[in-house]
XYZ file of C-alpha atoms in Angstrom:
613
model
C -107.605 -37.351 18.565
C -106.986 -39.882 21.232
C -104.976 -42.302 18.354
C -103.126 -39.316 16.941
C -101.877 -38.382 20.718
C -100.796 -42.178 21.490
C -98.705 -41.846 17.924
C -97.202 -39.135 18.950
C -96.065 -40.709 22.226
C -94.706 -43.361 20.243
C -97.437 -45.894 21.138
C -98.188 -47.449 17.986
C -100.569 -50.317 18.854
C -102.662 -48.391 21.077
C -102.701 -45.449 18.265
C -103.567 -47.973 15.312
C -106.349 -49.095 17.275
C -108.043 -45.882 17.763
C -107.024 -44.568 14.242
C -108.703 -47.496 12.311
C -111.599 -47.449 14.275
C -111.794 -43.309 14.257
C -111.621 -43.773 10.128
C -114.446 -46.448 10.080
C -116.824 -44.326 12.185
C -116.087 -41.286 9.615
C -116.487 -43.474 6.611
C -120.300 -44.130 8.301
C -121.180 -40.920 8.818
C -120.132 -40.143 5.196
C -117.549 -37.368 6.837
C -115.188 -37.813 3.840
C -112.601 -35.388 5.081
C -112.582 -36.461 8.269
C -112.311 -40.057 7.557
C -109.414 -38.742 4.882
C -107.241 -37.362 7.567
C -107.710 -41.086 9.942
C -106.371 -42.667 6.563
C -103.292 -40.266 6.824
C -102.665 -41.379 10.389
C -102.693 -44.976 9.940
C -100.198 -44.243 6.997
C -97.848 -42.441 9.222
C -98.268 -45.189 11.573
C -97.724 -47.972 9.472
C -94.367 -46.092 8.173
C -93.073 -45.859 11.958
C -93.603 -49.524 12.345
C -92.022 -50.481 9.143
C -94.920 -51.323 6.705
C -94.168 -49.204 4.216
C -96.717 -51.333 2.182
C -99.672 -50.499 3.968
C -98.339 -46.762 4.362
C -98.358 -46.048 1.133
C -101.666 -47.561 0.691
C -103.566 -45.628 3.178
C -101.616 -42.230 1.652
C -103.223 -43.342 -1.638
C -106.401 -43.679 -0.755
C -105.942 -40.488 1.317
C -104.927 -38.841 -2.007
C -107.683 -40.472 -4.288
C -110.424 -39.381 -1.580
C -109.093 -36.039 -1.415
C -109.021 -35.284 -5.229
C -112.755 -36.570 -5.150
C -113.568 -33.859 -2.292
C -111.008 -31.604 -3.966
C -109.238 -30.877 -0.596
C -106.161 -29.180 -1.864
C -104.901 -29.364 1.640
C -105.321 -32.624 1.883
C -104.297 -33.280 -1.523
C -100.661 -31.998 -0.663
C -100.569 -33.464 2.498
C -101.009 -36.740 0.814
C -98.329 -35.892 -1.693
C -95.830 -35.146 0.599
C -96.182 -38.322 2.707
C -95.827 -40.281 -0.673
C -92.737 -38.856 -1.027
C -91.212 -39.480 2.088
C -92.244 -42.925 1.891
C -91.239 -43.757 -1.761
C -87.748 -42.567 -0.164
C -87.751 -44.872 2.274
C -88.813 -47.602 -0.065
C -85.667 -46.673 -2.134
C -88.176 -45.476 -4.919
C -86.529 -41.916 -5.742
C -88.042 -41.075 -9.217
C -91.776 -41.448 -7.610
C -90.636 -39.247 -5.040
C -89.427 -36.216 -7.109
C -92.874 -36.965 -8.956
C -94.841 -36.625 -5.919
C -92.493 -33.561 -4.812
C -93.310 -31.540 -8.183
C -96.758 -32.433 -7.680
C -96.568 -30.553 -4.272
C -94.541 -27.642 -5.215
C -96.808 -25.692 -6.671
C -99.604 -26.172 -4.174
C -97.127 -25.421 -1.356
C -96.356 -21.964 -2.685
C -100.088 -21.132 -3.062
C -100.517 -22.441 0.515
C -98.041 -20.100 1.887
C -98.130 -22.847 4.826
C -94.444 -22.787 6.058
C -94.559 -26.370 7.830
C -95.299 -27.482 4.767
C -92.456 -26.135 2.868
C -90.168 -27.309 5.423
C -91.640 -30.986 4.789
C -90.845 -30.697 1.394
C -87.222 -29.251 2.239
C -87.174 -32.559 4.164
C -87.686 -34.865 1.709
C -85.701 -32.934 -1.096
C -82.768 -33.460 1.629
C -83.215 -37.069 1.635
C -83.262 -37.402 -1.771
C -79.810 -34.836 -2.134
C -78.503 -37.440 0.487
C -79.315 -40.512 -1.652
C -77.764 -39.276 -4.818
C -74.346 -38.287 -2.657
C -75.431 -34.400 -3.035
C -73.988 -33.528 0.141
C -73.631 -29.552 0.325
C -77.178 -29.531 -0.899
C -78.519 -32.130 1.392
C -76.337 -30.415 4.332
C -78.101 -27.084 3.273
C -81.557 -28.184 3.176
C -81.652 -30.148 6.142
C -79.878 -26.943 8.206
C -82.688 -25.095 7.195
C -85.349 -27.008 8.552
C -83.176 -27.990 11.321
C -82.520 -23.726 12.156
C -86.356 -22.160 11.151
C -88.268 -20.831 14.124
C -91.438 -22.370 12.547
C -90.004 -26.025 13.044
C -91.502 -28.684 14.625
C -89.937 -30.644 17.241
C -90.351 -33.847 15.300
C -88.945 -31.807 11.994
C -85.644 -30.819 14.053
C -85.096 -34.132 15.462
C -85.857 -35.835 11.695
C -83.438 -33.084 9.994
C -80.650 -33.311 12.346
C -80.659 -37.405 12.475
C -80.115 -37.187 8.592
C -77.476 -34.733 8.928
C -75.948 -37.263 11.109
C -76.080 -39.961 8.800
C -74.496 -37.333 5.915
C -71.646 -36.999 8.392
C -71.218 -40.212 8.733
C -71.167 -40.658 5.238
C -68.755 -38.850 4.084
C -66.418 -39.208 7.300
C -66.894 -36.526 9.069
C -67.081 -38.751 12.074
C -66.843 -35.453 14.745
C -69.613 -33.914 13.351
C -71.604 -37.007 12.847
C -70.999 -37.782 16.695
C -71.822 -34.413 17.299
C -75.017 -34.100 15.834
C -75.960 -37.487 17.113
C -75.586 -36.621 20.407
C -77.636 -33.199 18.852
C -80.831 -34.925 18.027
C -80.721 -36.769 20.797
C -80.655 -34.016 22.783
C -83.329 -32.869 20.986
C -85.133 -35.773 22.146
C -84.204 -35.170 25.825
C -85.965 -31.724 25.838
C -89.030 -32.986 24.087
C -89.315 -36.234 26.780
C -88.764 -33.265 29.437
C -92.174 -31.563 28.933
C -93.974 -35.021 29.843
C -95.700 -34.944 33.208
C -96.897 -38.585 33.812
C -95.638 -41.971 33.478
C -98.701 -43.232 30.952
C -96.741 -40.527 27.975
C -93.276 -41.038 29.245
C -93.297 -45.165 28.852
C -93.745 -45.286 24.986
C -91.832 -42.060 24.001
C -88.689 -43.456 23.559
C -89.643 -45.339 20.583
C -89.337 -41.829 18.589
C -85.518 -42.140 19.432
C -84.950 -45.274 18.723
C -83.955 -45.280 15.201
C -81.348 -42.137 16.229
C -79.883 -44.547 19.417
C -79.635 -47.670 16.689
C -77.843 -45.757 14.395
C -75.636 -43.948 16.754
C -74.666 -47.157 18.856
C -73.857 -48.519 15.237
C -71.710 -45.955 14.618
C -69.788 -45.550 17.861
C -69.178 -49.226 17.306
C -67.321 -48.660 13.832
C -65.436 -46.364 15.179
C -63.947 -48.395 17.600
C -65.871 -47.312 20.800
C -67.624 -50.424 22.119
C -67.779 -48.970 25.636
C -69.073 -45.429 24.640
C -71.755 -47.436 22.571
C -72.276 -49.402 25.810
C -73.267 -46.699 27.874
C -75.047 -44.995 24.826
C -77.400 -47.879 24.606
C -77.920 -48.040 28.373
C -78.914 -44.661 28.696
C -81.666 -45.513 26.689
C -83.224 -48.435 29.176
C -85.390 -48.098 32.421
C -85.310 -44.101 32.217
C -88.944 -44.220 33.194
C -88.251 -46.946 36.090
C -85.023 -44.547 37.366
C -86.904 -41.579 37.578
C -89.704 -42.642 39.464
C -87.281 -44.290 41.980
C -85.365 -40.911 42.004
C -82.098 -42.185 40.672
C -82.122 -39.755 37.916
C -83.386 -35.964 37.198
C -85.898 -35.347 34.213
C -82.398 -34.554 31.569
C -83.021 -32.032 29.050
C -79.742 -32.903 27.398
C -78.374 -36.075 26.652
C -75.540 -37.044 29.065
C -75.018 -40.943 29.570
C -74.152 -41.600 32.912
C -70.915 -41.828 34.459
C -70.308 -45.509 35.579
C -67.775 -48.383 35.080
C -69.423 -51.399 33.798
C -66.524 -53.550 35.112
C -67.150 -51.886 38.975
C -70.746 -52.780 38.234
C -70.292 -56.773 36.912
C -67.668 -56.886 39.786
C -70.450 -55.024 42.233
C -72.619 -57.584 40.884
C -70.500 -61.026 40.933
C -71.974 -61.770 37.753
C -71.415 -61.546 34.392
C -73.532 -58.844 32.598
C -75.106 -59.680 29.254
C -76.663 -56.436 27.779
C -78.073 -57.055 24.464
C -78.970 -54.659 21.511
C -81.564 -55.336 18.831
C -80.666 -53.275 16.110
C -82.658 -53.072 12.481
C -79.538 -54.061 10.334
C -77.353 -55.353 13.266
C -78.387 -56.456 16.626
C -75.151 -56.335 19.647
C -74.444 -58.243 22.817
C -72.034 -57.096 25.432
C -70.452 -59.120 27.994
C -68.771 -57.343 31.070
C -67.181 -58.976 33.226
C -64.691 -57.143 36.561
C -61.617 -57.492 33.882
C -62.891 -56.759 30.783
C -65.889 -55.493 28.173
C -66.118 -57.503 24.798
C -69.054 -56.831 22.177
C -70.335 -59.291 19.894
C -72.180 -58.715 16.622
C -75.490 -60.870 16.846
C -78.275 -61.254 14.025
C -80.572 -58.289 13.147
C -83.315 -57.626 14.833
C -86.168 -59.291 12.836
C -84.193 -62.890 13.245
C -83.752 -62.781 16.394
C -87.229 -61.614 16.912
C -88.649 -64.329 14.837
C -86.646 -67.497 16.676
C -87.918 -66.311 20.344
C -91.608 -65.988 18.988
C -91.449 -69.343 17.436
C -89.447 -70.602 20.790
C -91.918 -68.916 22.974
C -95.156 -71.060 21.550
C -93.673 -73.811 21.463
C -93.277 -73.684 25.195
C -96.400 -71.815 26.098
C -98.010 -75.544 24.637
C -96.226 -77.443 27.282
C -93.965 -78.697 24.709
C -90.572 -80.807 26.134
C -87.897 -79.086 23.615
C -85.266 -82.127 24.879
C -88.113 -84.924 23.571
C -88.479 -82.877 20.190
C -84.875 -81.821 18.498
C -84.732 -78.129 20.365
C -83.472 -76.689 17.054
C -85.049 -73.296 18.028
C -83.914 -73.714 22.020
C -80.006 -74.555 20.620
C -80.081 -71.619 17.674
C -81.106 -69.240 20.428
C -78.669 -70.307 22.647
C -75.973 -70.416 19.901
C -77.301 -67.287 18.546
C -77.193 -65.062 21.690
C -75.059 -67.235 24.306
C -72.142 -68.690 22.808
C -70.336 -66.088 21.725
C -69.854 -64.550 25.077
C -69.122 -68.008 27.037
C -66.166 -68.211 27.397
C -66.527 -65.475 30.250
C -69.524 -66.637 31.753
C -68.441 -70.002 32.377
C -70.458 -72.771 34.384
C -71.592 -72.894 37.817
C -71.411 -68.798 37.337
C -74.090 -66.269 37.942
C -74.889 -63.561 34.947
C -77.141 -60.535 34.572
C -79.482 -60.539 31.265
C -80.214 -57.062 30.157
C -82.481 -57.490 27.340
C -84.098 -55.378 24.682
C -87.184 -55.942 22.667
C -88.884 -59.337 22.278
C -86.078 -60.595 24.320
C -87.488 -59.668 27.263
C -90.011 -62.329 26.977
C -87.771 -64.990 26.814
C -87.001 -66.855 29.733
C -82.805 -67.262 29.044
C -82.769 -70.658 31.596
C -84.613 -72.411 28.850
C -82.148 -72.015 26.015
C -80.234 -75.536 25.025
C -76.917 -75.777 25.531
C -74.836 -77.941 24.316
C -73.468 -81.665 25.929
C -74.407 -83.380 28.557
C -75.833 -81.747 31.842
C -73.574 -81.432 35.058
C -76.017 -82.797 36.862
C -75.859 -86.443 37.474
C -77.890 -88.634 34.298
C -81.100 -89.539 36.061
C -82.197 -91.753 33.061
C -81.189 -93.098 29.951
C -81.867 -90.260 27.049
C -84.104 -91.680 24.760
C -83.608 -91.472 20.881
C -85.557 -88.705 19.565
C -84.366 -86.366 22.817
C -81.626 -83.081 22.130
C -78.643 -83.657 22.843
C -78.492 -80.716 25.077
C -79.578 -79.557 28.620
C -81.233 -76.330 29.553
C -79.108 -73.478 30.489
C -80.130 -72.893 33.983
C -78.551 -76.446 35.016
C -75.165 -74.341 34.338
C -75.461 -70.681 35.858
C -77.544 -69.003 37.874
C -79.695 -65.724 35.953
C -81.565 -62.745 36.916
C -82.792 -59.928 34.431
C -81.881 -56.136 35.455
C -83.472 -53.021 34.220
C -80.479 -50.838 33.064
C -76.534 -51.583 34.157
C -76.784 -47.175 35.639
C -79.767 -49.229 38.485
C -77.397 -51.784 38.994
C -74.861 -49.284 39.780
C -76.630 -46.643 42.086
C -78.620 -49.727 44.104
C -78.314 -49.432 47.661
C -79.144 -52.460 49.760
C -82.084 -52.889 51.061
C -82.748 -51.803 54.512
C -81.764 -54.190 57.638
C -85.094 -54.916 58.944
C -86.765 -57.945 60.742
C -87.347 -60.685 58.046
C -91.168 -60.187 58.046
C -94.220 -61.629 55.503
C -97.113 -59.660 54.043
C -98.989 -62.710 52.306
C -102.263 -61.856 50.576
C -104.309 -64.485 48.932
C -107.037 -66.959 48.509
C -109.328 -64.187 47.661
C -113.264 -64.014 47.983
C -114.292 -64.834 43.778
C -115.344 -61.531 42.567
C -117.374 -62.774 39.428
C -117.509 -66.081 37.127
C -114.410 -65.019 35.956
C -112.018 -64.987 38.182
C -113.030 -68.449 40.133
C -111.411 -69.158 43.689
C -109.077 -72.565 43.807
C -108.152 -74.839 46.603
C -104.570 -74.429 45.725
C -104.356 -70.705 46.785
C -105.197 -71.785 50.118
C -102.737 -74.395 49.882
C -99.740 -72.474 48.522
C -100.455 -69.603 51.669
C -100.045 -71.901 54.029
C -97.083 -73.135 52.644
C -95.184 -69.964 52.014
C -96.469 -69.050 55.915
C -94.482 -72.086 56.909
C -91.182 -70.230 56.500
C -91.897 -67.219 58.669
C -92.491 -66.913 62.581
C -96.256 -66.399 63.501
C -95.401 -63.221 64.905
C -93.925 -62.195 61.690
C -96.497 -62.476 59.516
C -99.173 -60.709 58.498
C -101.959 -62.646 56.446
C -105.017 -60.915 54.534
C -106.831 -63.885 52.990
C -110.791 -64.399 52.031
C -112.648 -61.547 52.283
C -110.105 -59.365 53.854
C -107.765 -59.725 50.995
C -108.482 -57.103 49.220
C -106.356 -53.845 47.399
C -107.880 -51.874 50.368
C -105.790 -53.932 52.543
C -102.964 -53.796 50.393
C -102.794 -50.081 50.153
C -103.659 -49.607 54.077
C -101.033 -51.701 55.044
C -98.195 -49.911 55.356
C -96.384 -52.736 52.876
C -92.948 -50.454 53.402
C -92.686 -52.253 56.618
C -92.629 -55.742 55.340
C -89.059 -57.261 53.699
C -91.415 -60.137 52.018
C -94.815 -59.570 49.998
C -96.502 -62.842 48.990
C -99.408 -62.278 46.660
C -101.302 -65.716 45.643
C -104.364 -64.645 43.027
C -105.139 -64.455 39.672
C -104.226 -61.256 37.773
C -104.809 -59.840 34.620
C -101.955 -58.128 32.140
C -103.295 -55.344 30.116
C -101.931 -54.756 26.893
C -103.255 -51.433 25.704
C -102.991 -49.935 29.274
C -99.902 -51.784 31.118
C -100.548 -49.810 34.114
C -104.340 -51.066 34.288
C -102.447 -54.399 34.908
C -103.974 -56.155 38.378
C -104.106 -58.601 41.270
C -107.412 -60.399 41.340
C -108.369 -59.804 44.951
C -111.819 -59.590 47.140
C -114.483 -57.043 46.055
C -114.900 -54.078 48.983
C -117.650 -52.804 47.168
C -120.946 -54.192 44.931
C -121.085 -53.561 41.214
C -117.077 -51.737 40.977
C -114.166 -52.957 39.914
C -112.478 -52.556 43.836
C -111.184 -56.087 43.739
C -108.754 -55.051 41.298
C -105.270 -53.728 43.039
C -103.897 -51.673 40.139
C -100.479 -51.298 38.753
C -100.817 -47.600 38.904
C -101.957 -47.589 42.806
C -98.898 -50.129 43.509
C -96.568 -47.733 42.117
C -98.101 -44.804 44.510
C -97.267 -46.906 47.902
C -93.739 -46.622 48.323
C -91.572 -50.232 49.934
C -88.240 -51.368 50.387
C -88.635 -55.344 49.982
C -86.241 -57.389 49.429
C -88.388 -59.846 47.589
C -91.974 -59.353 45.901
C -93.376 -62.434 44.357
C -96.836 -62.622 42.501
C -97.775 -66.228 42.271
C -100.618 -65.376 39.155
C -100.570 -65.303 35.940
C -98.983 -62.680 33.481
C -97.529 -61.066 36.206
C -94.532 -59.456 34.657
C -96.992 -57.867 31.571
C -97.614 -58.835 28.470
C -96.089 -55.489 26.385
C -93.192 -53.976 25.918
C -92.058 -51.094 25.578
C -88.442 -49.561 24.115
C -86.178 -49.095 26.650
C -88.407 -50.309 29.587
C -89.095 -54.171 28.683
C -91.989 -55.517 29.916
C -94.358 -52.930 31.874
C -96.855 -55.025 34.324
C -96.969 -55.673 37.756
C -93.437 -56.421 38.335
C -92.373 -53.389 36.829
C -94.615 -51.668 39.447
C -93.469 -53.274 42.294
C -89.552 -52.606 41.531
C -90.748 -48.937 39.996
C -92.660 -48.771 43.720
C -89.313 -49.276 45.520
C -88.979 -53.439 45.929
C -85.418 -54.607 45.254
C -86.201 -57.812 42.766
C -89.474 -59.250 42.093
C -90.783 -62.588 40.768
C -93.315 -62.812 38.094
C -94.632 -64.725 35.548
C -93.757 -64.229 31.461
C -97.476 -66.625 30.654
C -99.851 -68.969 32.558
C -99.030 -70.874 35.567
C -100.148 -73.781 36.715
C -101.883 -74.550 39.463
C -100.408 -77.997 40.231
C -97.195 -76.733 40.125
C -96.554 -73.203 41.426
C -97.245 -74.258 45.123
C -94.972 -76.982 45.150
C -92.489 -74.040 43.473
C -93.008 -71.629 45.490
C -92.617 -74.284 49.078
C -88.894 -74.968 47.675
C -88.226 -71.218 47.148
C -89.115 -70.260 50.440
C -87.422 -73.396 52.091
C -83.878 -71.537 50.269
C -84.539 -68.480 51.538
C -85.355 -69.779 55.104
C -82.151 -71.330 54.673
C -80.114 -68.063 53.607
C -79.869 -68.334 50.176
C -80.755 -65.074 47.597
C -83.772 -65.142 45.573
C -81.994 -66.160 42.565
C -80.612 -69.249 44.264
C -83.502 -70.291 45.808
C -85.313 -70.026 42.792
C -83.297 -71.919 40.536
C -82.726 -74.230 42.830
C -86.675 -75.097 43.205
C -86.767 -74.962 39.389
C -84.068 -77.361 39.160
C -86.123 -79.689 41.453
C -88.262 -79.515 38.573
C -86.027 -79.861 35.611
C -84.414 -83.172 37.192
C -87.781 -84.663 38.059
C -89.600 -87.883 36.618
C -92.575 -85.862 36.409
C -94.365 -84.035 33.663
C -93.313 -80.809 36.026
C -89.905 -80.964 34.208
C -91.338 -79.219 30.949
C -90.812 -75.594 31.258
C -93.966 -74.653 30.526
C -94.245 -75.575 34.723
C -91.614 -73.866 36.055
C -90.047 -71.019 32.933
C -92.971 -68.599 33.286
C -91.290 -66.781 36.815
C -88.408 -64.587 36.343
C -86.590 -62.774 38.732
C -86.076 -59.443 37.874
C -83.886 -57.170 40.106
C -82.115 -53.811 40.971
C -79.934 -55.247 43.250
């Protein structure tokens, strides 16, 4: 029950899990129909994720079991999930097959739902073969019965979107568009918590892609623009306050030109679409889009990128072909307004948002002075970062309804150097070592340390951290995949035999601050899943979700060499005035231009700066 809930939220990993497992536990206990209707799920699941393979698969075994049991409901159930995935696999004879199959059983049933499935699917197929009226007909009735699922409406009025738009109706198309996603407002309405609202908007995803695609044809770039960012951070927004629980959907209002010009930067909001992927650049004159490859490329090249530097490899010794395709791929078009020495904004979707932008290659020679002779087998390239200065944002509607941060004393809550809870989380000498360092920058009377045994989540939590403009936390920290919001700071066990040395994402979200600057020295601190719409959910998402205006966490591993020496030269900018996002790159361009094996970016990629402004 628990995996066909997390489907239904949209939370396919965490579903399949459960699902699989579920079906092997009923396969033990010789439960045939039970185990028959955990093959079903993992078939829908594997359709929402795109392998039709294994969908159709587990619907034929489904079907097989259920002929042995003779379950004639599950026998139709099967039948009618064949069919709707032989349609998506383009195969339209087996579908009629497994449609006339179902008929009859369906009108013995009497079950409506079921009838309206069918309708479904005999709409798709009308749609295929250019019967319009009759696709247009069918999918209005499924769309109009008072017996219709929520999912049924929403899957019935998408199609009748993409009739529209096939045939050229383009005001209806946009109309019903804007329909089913409505649809989907008033279903994401009726969530209560954050833990159901997070993966839901991968239901709407396929309606946004194909709406943003269309808008685009048309000759709307901006309205596709603020179509796709009303789609990101909705989760993040609401929690701050910035934005009512919609039942309708109504993008916001906003120029993205006031925003890049709000900003001083040049905004880079990218779209990763199934057949094309988008990237818009805004700058305080203009808004240009740029078609980029689909999805699955793009995907691909940052995976392949990402292990390569997660095993401290030098992409300027080796020939950086992924670095420079990446950076061709998703940069170039759009540089001629970005220019060098310039600032920009990355808004990214999907398994961009584990890719750290400053490490792309670009092309030539760096700015920065030669420090020694390139040697044969190195790129000719230099990283990006040595020619702008980067930040990733949650949604451009943040950017735009950010307030600045309170005028408050510059003040330090540094917590750190914890007590070891268990084997597994040993203490270092280097957490002691980057505390005192980042306490160098602030005035004794300005700080407040928790270290040892009195740095623990109880401290956290009972110190008021809404007070403090700085929070400094120097531990190790776990990223949890399944649960993002079980994501924690390592710190000093309060009691024997719990888990109270772990400060929770969910209890950081619950303690409301106004920093200007959270940084989590530790590993995996920005999370290691995403979800659609909200990136990467972790610990930095909780800090900025719990009110902080940009954080600074890491995207894998750090080292402990490195970070303190990292995090000295970002505090030394900020004592000196500089924003985060100067004083970062600057201490990461220490790096970069060093002799040492610290210029690899495995040392100094993982932290990111993400902000609200």
């Amino acid at each position: 029950n628990l995996g066909w809930a997390y489907f239904k939220l949209g939370d396919a990993d965490r579903a399949l899990e459960l699902t699989l497992d579920a079906e092997k536990h009923a396969a033990k206990l010789g439960v045939k129909h039970v185990a028959i209707k955990w093959l079903t799920t993992a078939g829908y699941i594997y359709e929402d994720t795109g392998d039709l393979k294994r969908a159709t698969e587990s619907y034929r075994q489904a079907f097989d079991a259920a002929k042995h049991i003779n379950s004639k409901e599950d026998v139709l159930t099967s039948l009618e999930l064949l069919a709707h995935v032989s349609i998506e696999s383009g195969k339209l004879q087996d579908a009629v097959a497994f449609i006339d199959q179902a008929t009859p059983l369906v009108q013995a049933s009497g079950n409506r739902l079921d009838a309206l499935d069918v309708m479904l699917a005999q709409g798709k197929i009308a749609a295929l073969r250019r019967q319009d009226k009759q696709a247009e007909a069918l999918f209005r009735a499924v769309e109009q019965d008072r017996d219709s699922q929520t999912s049924m409406r929403l899957g019935s009025e998408h199609e009748m979107a993409r009739l529209f738009e096939s045939e050229g109706n383009t005001v209806a198309a946009g109309q019903m568009y804007r329909t089913a996603l409505t649809t989907f407002e008033s279903a994401r309405a009726q969530l209560k918590n954050e833990n159901s609202k997070l993966p839901f908007l991968a239901n709407a995803t396929p309606i946004y892609d194909d709406y943003i695609q269309f808008l685009v044809t048309q000759g709307k770039p901006e309205e596709a623009l603020l179509a796709a960012d009303q789609s990101r951070a909705r989760t993040l927004a609401q929690g701050l306050g910035q934005i009512g629980n919609k039942e309708s959907f109504r993008p916001a209002a906003f120029s993205p030109r006031a925003v890049a010009r709000k900003t001083g930067s040049t905004l880079l909001f990218y779209w990763l679409g199934v057949r094309q992927s988008y990237l818009w650049a805004v700058t305080p004159q203009r808004v240009e889009i740029f078609p980029l490859p689909a999805k699955k490329e793009l995907s691909s090249l940052v995976e392949h990128y990402s292990e390569a530097l997660l095993e401290s490899q030098d992409p300027m010794q080796a020939d950086g072909e992924d670095g420079q395709e990446l950076f061709r791929s998703l940069v170039t078009p759009a540089l001629k307004l970005i220019g060098t020495n310039a600032r920009a904004v990355i808004l990214s979707d999907g398994a961009l948002t584990r890719l750290n932008f400053e490490t792309l290659l670009a092309p030539g020679r760096s700015p920065f002075p030669v420090q020694e002779q390139r040697t044969e087998n190195q790129s000719a390239a230099h990283y990006w970062i040595e020619d702008v200065t980067l930040f990733s944002a949650p949604s451009i509607a943040m950017l735009a309804a950010a307030k600045p941060a309170r005028e408050v004393a510059k003040n330090l809550l540094l917590i750190g150097n914890p007590v070891s809870p268990n084997a597994d989380f040993p203490s270092l000498p280097l957490f002691g070592f980057e505390m005192n360092l980042v306490q160098k920058s602030f005035a004794v009377h300005n700080s407040v340390v928790f270290a040892g045994q009195q740095a623990s989540a109880a401290a956290y939590l009972a110190s008021n951290p809404a007070q403090y403009s700085y929070i400094h936390f120097v531990a190790h920290a776990v990223a949890s995949r399944n649960d993002p919001l079980d994501s924690a700071i390592i710190l000093s066990a309060t009691k024997p035999g719990e888990e109270s040395f772990k400060l929770y994402a969910r209890d950081i979200v619950q303690r409301p601050i106004d920093s200007r600057l959270v940084t989590i020295s530790a590993c995996y601190g920005t999370g290691t899943r995403f979800y659609a719409g909200e990136g990467l959910v972790g610990l930095s998402w909780a800090f900025l979700r719990a009110g902080a205006h940009s954080v600074i966490g890491a995207l894998w591993e750090v080292s402990d060499e490195s970070t303190p020496r990292l995090m000295e030269a970002l505090y030394q900018g900020l004592e000196a005035g500089e924003t985060p996002a100067v004083a970062l790159r600057a201490a990461k361009l220490a790096f970069v231009h060093s002799h040492s094996k610290f210029r690899v970016p495995f040392y100094w990629a993982p932290f990111q700066l993400y902000s609200r402004l």
